[in-house]
Short mmCIF file of C-alpha atoms in Angstrom, two decimals:
data_model
loop_
_atom_site.label_atom_id
_atom_site.label_comp_id
_atom_site.label_asym_id
_atom_site.label_seq_id
_atom_site.Cartn_x
_atom_site.Cartn_y
_atom_site.Cartn_z
CA MET D 202 0.02 -0.09 -0.05
CA HIS D 203 1.04 3.55 -0.52
CA ALA D 204 0.02 6.79 1.37
CA ILE D 205 -0.03 10.51 0.95
CA ILE D 206 -0.16 12.98 3.76
CA ARG D 207 -1.11 16.50 3.01
CA THR D 208 -0.86 19.18 5.75
CA TYR D 209 -2.89 22.36 4.94
CA SER D 210 -2.17 25.56 7.02
CA GLY D 211 -1.92 29.25 6.85
CA LYS D 212 -4.41 31.50 5.10
CA GLY D 213 -7.68 30.02 4.03
CA ALA D 214 -6.96 26.47 5.54
CA VAL D 215 -9.45 26.60 8.45
CA GLU D 216 -12.14 27.71 5.93
CA LEU D 217 -11.23 24.98 3.48
CA PHE D 218 -11.72 22.28 6.15
CA ALA D 219 -14.90 23.54 7.29
CA MET D 220 -16.27 23.67 3.60
CA LEU D 221 -14.80 20.06 3.23
CA THR D 222 -16.39 18.72 6.36
CA LYS D 223 -19.84 20.00 5.05
CA HIS D 224 -19.36 17.92 1.80
CA LYS D 225 -17.85 14.77 3.52
CA ALA D 226 -20.33 12.41 2.16
CA GLU D 227 -19.93 13.68 -1.38
CA ILE D 228 -15.95 13.66 -1.13
CA GLU D 229 -16.20 9.97 0.45
CA ALA D 230 -18.27 8.88 -2.42
CA GLU D 231 -15.79 10.19 -5.07
CA PHE D 232 -13.03 8.32 -3.45
CA ARG D 233 -14.72 5.20 -3.20
CA LYS D 234 -15.33 5.05 -6.93
CA ILE D 235 -11.39 4.70 -7.27
CA ASN D 236 -10.40 1.06 -7.93
CA GLY D 237 -7.79 0.19 -5.37
CA PHE D 238 -8.64 2.97 -2.78
CA VAL D 239 -8.22 1.87 0.78
CA SER D 240 -9.01 5.01 2.93
CA TYR D 241 -9.28 8.66 3.24
CA SER D 242 -9.06 10.61 6.59
CA MET D 243 -9.34 14.23 7.30
CA ILE D 244 -8.10 15.61 10.58
CA LYS D 245 -9.01 19.13 11.75
CA THR D 246 -6.03 21.00 13.29
CA GLU D 247 -5.93 24.21 15.02
CA ASP D 248 -4.60 26.03 11.98
CA GLY D 249 -6.19 23.91 9.12
CA GLY D 250 -6.03 20.27 8.70
CA ILE D 251 -4.28 17.16 7.46
CA SER D 252 -5.52 14.55 4.87
CA ILE D 253 -4.36 10.99 4.65
CA THR D 254 -4.90 8.87 1.65
CA VAL D 255 -4.10 5.24 1.32
CA GLY D 256 -4.31 3.33 -1.74
CA LYS D 257 -3.21 -0.09 -2.86
CA THR D 258 -0.54 1.37 -5.12
CA LYS D 259 1.10 4.83 -5.70
CA GLY D 260 -0.81 4.76 -9.08
CA VAL D 261 -4.15 4.61 -7.15
CA ASN D 262 -2.99 7.66 -5.03
CA SER D 263 -2.10 9.53 -8.29
CA LYS D 264 -5.62 8.95 -9.40
CA SER D 265 -6.99 10.24 -5.94
CA THR D 266 -5.07 13.20 -6.27
CA MET D 267 -6.60 13.92 -9.47
CA VAL D 268 -10.04 13.37 -8.34
CA ALA D 269 -9.37 15.57 -5.47
CA ARG D 270 -7.89 18.48 -7.57
CA ASN D 271 -10.90 18.26 -9.98
CA TRP D 272 -13.42 18.34 -7.02
CA LEU D 273 -11.82 21.31 -5.49
CA ALA D 274 -11.53 23.11 -8.89
CA LYS D 275 -15.27 22.60 -9.13
CA ASN D 276 -16.57 23.27 -5.72
CA ALA D 277 -13.81 25.59 -4.11
CA ALA D 278 -12.72 27.57 -7.09
CA GLY D 279 -13.27 31.00 -5.17
CA MET D 280 -11.37 29.84 -2.09
CA LYS D 281 -7.94 31.04 -1.42
CA PHE D 282 -5.51 28.71 0.58
CA ARG D 283 -2.03 27.64 0.21
CA PRO D 284 -1.01 24.48 -1.52
CA PRO D 285 -0.57 21.70 1.03
CA LYS D 286 2.85 20.38 2.11
CA SER D 287 2.86 16.63 1.16
CA VAL D 288 4.84 13.59 2.02
CA GLU D 289 4.23 10.19 0.55
CA GLY D 290 5.63 6.62 0.87
CA LYS D 291 5.04 2.83 1.37
CA VAL D 292 2.66 1.99 4.11
CA MET D 293 4.60 -0.40 6.72
CA ILE D 294 1.73 -0.92 9.07
CA HIS D 295 -2.14 -0.36 8.48
CA ALA D 296 -4.33 -1.32 11.36
CA VAL D 297 -8.14 -0.81 10.90
#
């Protein structure tokens, strides 16, 4: 499995996560359409939030990134927020 962790902070991040929370069912549905999708989590922080995407392969996570970008372009076009800081790698332990 492969994971991507994105950290959103600074200008607009709190507002972005408030909006994403309101649309969580819609966002979940978009990710569940991706073959090889394992999990997606959003964590609210004091200054924005963190998202964690896990897919069966790195390619699955590339697809999930495209889905997320398209969703944001359609639904958050007017919002101003900094691009996230991202880290990714192979999942060593995944307990559910």
